[in-house]
Amino acid sequence: MKSIVVLISGNGSNLQSIIDAIEANQINGKIVGVVSDQADAYGLTRADNAEIETRVHAYDGYSSRADYDTDLQKIIEEFNPDLIVLAGFMRILSDFIVERFSGAMVNIHPSLLPKYKGLNTHQRAIDSGDIEHGVSVHFVTPTLDDGPVIIQAKVPVFEDDSAGELAARVQEQERKIYPLVVKWFCENRLHMENGVATLDKTIIPETGYASE
Ligand code: GAR
């Protein structure tokens, strides 16, 4: 069974979807630790409720990202995980930590990558007049929001949408696709080799897995 560490900064709805899928025996894995950079993240309460160990690793007191990430790496290594899941973790990671966990770290990003890397993705999709928007799960590589996409889910953008309404529509999809990716990884079906994502030894297209 695979050991999983989840990194969060906030609400933890993606964390919850993975907890729920594990409790429903849909994922052959165990969340061994949840790490948050925010002491008041609601996701920590979700982890407590599921009797998962938690660590708060706040940036306060650090003067450089490298120092912070050195200690973050130590915290993660103490859990000895097979997979690190970034679930709304709102810090950019140093290259060394990304490289340390290469092929074993995934992220969920609320846009149809390669569109809208970075922040405020929902408002940017609205401002661009997009008629569809969505979410991507991808392997993490040193360049921000740039690693190979594993799966995407699309939602429509309606004319009078607010960023909040669009975010809620996207998050509904997030809760479906992230547990699926974790399940695949835990079944040894999902890999990243030479910067390419594969599922069942088949290269996943740039727009992510698509069922036939
Ligand atoms: C999610 O919508 C996720 O896509 C986004 O943060 C939210 C966290 O929600 N992630 C990013 O913006 C990463 N750059 P959650 O805490 O309820 O899972």
GROMACS .gro file of C-alpha atoms and ligand atoms in nm:
model
  230
    1MET     CA    1   0.000   0.000   0.000
    2LYS     CA    2   0.133   0.344  -0.093
    3SER     CA    3   0.199   0.612   0.167
    4ILE     CA    4   0.077   0.959   0.079
    5VAL     CA    5   0.161   1.303   0.217
    6VAL     CA    6  -0.080   1.586   0.131
    7LEU     CA    7   0.028   1.951   0.136
    8ILE     CA    8  -0.243   2.210   0.190
    9SER     CA    9  -0.289   2.579   0.266
   10GLY     CA   10  -0.663   2.616   0.314
   11ASN     CA   11  -1.002   2.456   0.300
   12GLY     CA   12  -0.882   2.110   0.207
   13SER     CA   13  -1.177   2.002  -0.006
   14ASN     CA   14  -0.939   1.811  -0.233
   15LEU     CA   15  -0.780   1.648   0.071
   16GLN     CA   16  -1.132   1.550   0.182
   17SER     CA   17  -1.211   1.392  -0.154
   18ILE     CA   18  -0.901   1.174  -0.124
   19ILE     CA   19  -0.977   1.083   0.239
   20ASP     CA   20  -1.330   0.986   0.132
   21ALA     CA   21  -1.206   0.773  -0.159
   22ILE     CA   22  -0.962   0.592   0.071
   23GLU     CA   23  -1.233   0.532   0.330
   24ALA     CA   24  -1.454   0.393   0.052
   25ASN     CA   25  -1.170   0.152  -0.038
   26GLN     CA   26  -1.134   0.307  -0.383
   27ILE     CA   27  -0.765   0.387  -0.333
   28ASN     CA   28  -0.504   0.137  -0.220
   29GLY     CA   29  -0.317   0.397  -0.018
   30LYS     CA   30  -0.292   0.568   0.318
   31ILE     CA   31  -0.247   0.935   0.395
   32VAL     CA   32   0.035   0.926   0.650
   33GLY     CA   33   0.063   1.301   0.697
   34VAL     CA   34  -0.089   1.637   0.611
   35VAL     CA   35   0.137   1.942   0.607
   36SER     CA   36   0.005   2.299   0.600
   37ASP     CA   37   0.188   2.630   0.574
   38GLN     CA   38  -0.114   2.795   0.740
   39ALA     CA   39  -0.193   2.718   1.104
   40ASP     CA   40  -0.562   2.798   1.058
   41ALA     CA   41  -0.619   2.590   0.745
   42TYR     CA   42  -0.952   2.408   0.775
   43GLY     CA   43  -0.790   2.111   0.602
   44LEU     CA   44  -0.603   2.044   0.929
   45THR     CA   45  -0.937   1.988   1.102
   46ARG     CA   46  -1.038   1.753   0.823
   47ALA     CA   47  -0.713   1.558   0.878
   48ASP     CA   48  -0.770   1.548   1.256
   49ASN     CA   49  -1.121   1.416   1.200
   50ALA     CA   50  -0.975   1.136   0.987
   51GLU     CA   51  -0.705   1.070   1.252
   52ILE     CA   52  -0.423   1.167   1.017
   53GLU     CA   53  -0.103   1.317   1.155
   54THR     CA   54  -0.058   1.686   1.081
   55ARG     CA   55   0.228   1.934   1.077
   56VAL     CA   56   0.212   2.310   1.049
   57HIS     CA   57   0.516   2.448   0.869
   58ALA     CA   58   0.466   2.826   0.862
   59TYR     CA   59   0.691   3.063   0.671
   60ASP     CA   60   0.714   3.304   0.968
   61GLY     CA   61   1.070   3.318   1.096
   62TYR     CA   62   1.228   3.208   0.768
   63SER     CA   63   1.417   3.456   0.555
   64SER     CA   64   1.451   3.253   0.239
   65ARG     CA   65   1.245   3.006   0.039
   66ALA     CA   66   1.544   2.772   0.025
   67ASP     CA   67   1.566   2.748   0.406
   68TYR     CA   68   1.192   2.698   0.436
   69ASP     CA   69   1.194   2.429   0.168
   70THR     CA   70   1.494   2.252   0.324
   71ASP     CA   71   1.290   2.204   0.639
   72LEU     CA   72   0.977   2.120   0.440
   73GLN     CA   73   1.170   1.846   0.265
   74LYS     CA   74   1.281   1.707   0.604
   75ILE     CA   75   0.923   1.704   0.731
   76ILE     CA   76   0.802   1.524   0.420
   77GLU     CA   77   1.091   1.274   0.436
   78GLU     CA   78   1.005   1.188   0.797
   79PHE     CA   79   0.680   1.043   0.665
   80ASN     CA   80   0.869   0.842   0.400
   81PRO     CA   81   0.592   0.883   0.142
   82ASP     CA   82   0.559   0.723  -0.201
   83LEU     CA   83   0.347   1.014  -0.325
   84ILE     CA   84   0.322   1.383  -0.240
   85VAL     CA   85  -0.009   1.545  -0.329
   86LEU     CA   86  -0.023   1.924  -0.354
   87ALA     CA   87  -0.385   2.007  -0.277
   88GLY     CA   88  -0.425   2.382  -0.274
   89PHE     CA   89  -0.072   2.435  -0.137
   90MET     CA   90  -0.015   2.798  -0.227
   91ARG     CA   91   0.363   2.821  -0.214
   92ILE     CA   92   0.608   2.796  -0.502
   93LEU     CA   93   0.857   2.517  -0.432
   94SER     CA   94   1.234   2.537  -0.487
   95ASP     CA   95   1.377   2.330  -0.770
   96PHE     CA   96   1.570   2.104  -0.530
   97ILE     CA   97   1.261   1.982  -0.350
   98VAL     CA   98   1.074   1.927  -0.677
   99GLU     CA   99   1.369   1.730  -0.814
  100ARG     CA  100   1.399   1.527  -0.491
  101PHE     CA  101   1.042   1.402  -0.538
  102SER     CA  102   1.040   1.394  -0.918
  103GLY     CA  103   0.776   1.154  -1.049
  104ALA     CA  104   0.623   1.129  -0.704
  105MET     CA  105   0.466   1.473  -0.669
  106VAL     CA  106   0.137   1.582  -0.827
  107ASN     CA  107  -0.050   1.913  -0.823
  108ILE     CA  108  -0.400   2.030  -0.901
  109HIS     CA  109  -0.426   2.361  -1.083
  110PRO     CA  110  -0.756   2.536  -1.153
  111SER     CA  111  -0.720   2.599  -1.527
  112LEU     CA  112  -0.693   2.409  -1.851
  113LEU     CA  113  -0.314   2.413  -1.862
  114PRO     CA  114  -0.112   2.547  -2.037
  115LYS     CA  115  -0.361   2.834  -2.001
  116TYR     CA  116  -0.352   3.053  -1.691
  117LYS     CA  117  -0.054   2.939  -1.490
  118GLY     CA  118  -0.025   3.115  -1.154
  119LEU     CA  119  -0.304   3.289  -0.964
  120ASN     CA  120  -0.658   3.427  -1.025
  121THR     CA  121  -0.727   3.169  -1.293
  122HIS     CA  122  -1.108   3.194  -1.279
  123GLN     CA  123  -1.117   3.571  -1.321
  124ARG     CA  124  -0.862   3.551  -1.602
  125ALA     CA  125  -1.077   3.297  -1.789
  126ILE     CA  126  -1.381   3.525  -1.751
  127ASP     CA  127  -1.185   3.836  -1.857
  128SER     CA  128  -1.061   3.655  -2.168
  129GLY     CA  129  -1.416   3.569  -2.270
  130ASP     CA  130  -1.347   3.196  -2.262
  131ILE     CA  131  -1.652   2.976  -2.307
  132GLU     CA  132  -1.487   2.686  -2.130
  133HIS     CA  133  -1.256   2.659  -1.833
  134GLY     CA  134  -1.150   2.379  -1.605
  135VAL     CA  135  -0.887   2.208  -1.396
  136SER     CA  136  -0.571   2.008  -1.454
  137VAL     CA  137  -0.382   1.754  -1.246
  138HIS     CA  138  -0.017   1.730  -1.344
  139PHE     CA  139   0.318   1.596  -1.230
  140VAL     CA  140   0.526   1.868  -1.067
  141THR     CA  141   0.842   1.981  -1.244
  142PRO     CA  142   1.064   2.278  -1.154
  143THR     CA  143   0.880   2.529  -1.377
  144LEU     CA  144   0.559   2.653  -1.212
  145ASP     CA  145   0.239   2.478  -1.329
  146ASP     CA  146   0.429   2.330  -1.622
  147GLY     CA  147   0.471   1.956  -1.561
  148PRO     CA  148   0.303   1.694  -1.780
  149VAL     CA  149  -0.074   1.693  -1.752
  150ILE     CA  150  -0.236   1.372  -1.628
  151ILE     CA  151  -0.603   1.463  -1.656
  152GLN     CA  152  -0.819   1.767  -1.719
  153ALA     CA  153  -1.188   1.833  -1.658
  154LYS     CA  154  -1.378   2.107  -1.840
  155VAL     CA  155  -1.669   2.321  -1.730
  156PRO     CA  156  -1.871   2.581  -1.923
  157VAL     CA  157  -1.830   2.953  -1.849
  158PHE     CA  158  -2.164   3.135  -1.847
  159GLU     CA  159  -2.199   3.501  -1.943
  160ASP     CA  160  -2.291   3.632  -1.599
  161ASP     CA  161  -2.050   3.410  -1.403
  162SER     CA  162  -1.859   3.557  -1.110
  163ALA     CA  163  -1.514   3.417  -1.033
  164GLY     CA  164  -1.665   3.254  -0.724
  165GLU     CA  165  -1.940   3.080  -0.917
  166LEU     CA  166  -1.693   2.956  -1.174
  167ALA     CA  167  -1.453   2.838  -0.902
  168ALA     CA  168  -1.732   2.637  -0.738
  169ARG     CA  169  -1.812   2.470  -1.072
  170VAL     CA  170  -1.444   2.387  -1.123
  171GLN     CA  171  -1.404   2.255  -0.769
  172GLU     CA  172  -1.690   2.012  -0.820
  173GLN     CA  173  -1.477   1.857  -1.097
  174GLU     CA  174  -1.161   1.871  -0.884
  175ARG     CA  175  -1.320   1.643  -0.629
  176LYS     CA  176  -1.382   1.384  -0.902
  177ILE     CA  177  -1.049   1.380  -1.082
  178TYR     CA  178  -0.793   1.409  -0.800
  179PRO     CA  179  -0.891   1.085  -0.623
  180LEU     CA  180  -0.879   0.909  -0.961
  181VAL     CA  181  -0.520   1.022  -1.019
  182VAL     CA  182  -0.418   0.912  -0.669
  183LYS     CA  183  -0.585   0.576  -0.729
  184TRP     CA  184  -0.391   0.526  -1.055
  185PHE     CA  185  -0.064   0.618  -0.886
  186CYS     CA  186  -0.128   0.377  -0.599
  187GLU     CA  187  -0.195   0.098  -0.848
  188ASN     CA  188   0.148   0.160  -1.009
  189ARG     CA  189  -0.025   0.256  -1.334
  190LEU     CA  190   0.086   0.619  -1.348
  191HIS     CA  191   0.444   0.732  -1.402
  192MET     CA  192   0.652   1.024  -1.520
  193GLU     CA  193   0.955   0.928  -1.727
  194ASN     CA  194   1.175   1.172  -1.918
  195GLY     CA  195   0.924   1.448  -1.856
  196VAL     CA  196   0.633   1.251  -2.000
  197ALA     CA  197   0.333   1.113  -1.810
  198THR     CA  198   0.225   0.757  -1.882
  199LEU     CA  199  -0.081   0.561  -1.776
  200ASP     CA  200  -0.062   0.183  -1.823
  201LYS     CA  201   0.262   0.241  -2.019
  202THR     CA  202   0.079   0.460  -2.272
  203ILE     CA  203   0.184   0.823  -2.312
  204ILE     CA  204  -0.087   1.059  -2.188
  205PRO     CA  205  -0.163   1.333  -2.445
  206GLU     CA  206  -0.085   1.697  -2.361
  207THR     CA  207  -0.448   1.765  -2.277
  208GLY     CA  208  -0.449   1.477  -2.032
  209TYR     CA  209  -0.616   1.139  -2.013
  210ALA     CA  210  -0.935   1.111  -2.213
  211SER     CA  211  -1.165   0.811  -2.182
  212GLU     CA  212  -1.268   0.656  -2.511
  213GAR     C1  213  -0.836   2.439  -0.545
  213GAR     O1  214  -0.935   2.498  -0.624
  213GAR     C2  215  -0.709   2.419  -0.623
  213GAR     O2  216  -0.732   2.394  -0.759
  213GAR     C3  217  -0.641   2.550  -0.604
  213GAR     O3  218  -0.668   2.586  -0.472
  213GAR     C4  219  -0.793   2.531  -0.433
  213GAR     C5  220  -0.775   2.460  -0.302
  213GAR     O4  221  -0.896   2.412  -0.254
  213GAR     N1  222  -0.499   2.539  -0.627
  213GAR     C6  223  -0.423   2.636  -0.674
  213GAR     O5  224  -0.467   2.746  -0.703
  213GAR     C7  225  -0.278   2.600  -0.691
  213GAR     N2  226  -0.210   2.703  -0.759
  213GAR     P1  227  -0.901   2.310  -0.133
  213GAR     O6  228  -0.811   2.364  -0.023
  213GAR     O7  229  -1.047   2.312  -0.091
  213GAR     O8  230  -0.859   2.176  -0.182
   0.00000   0.00000   0.00000
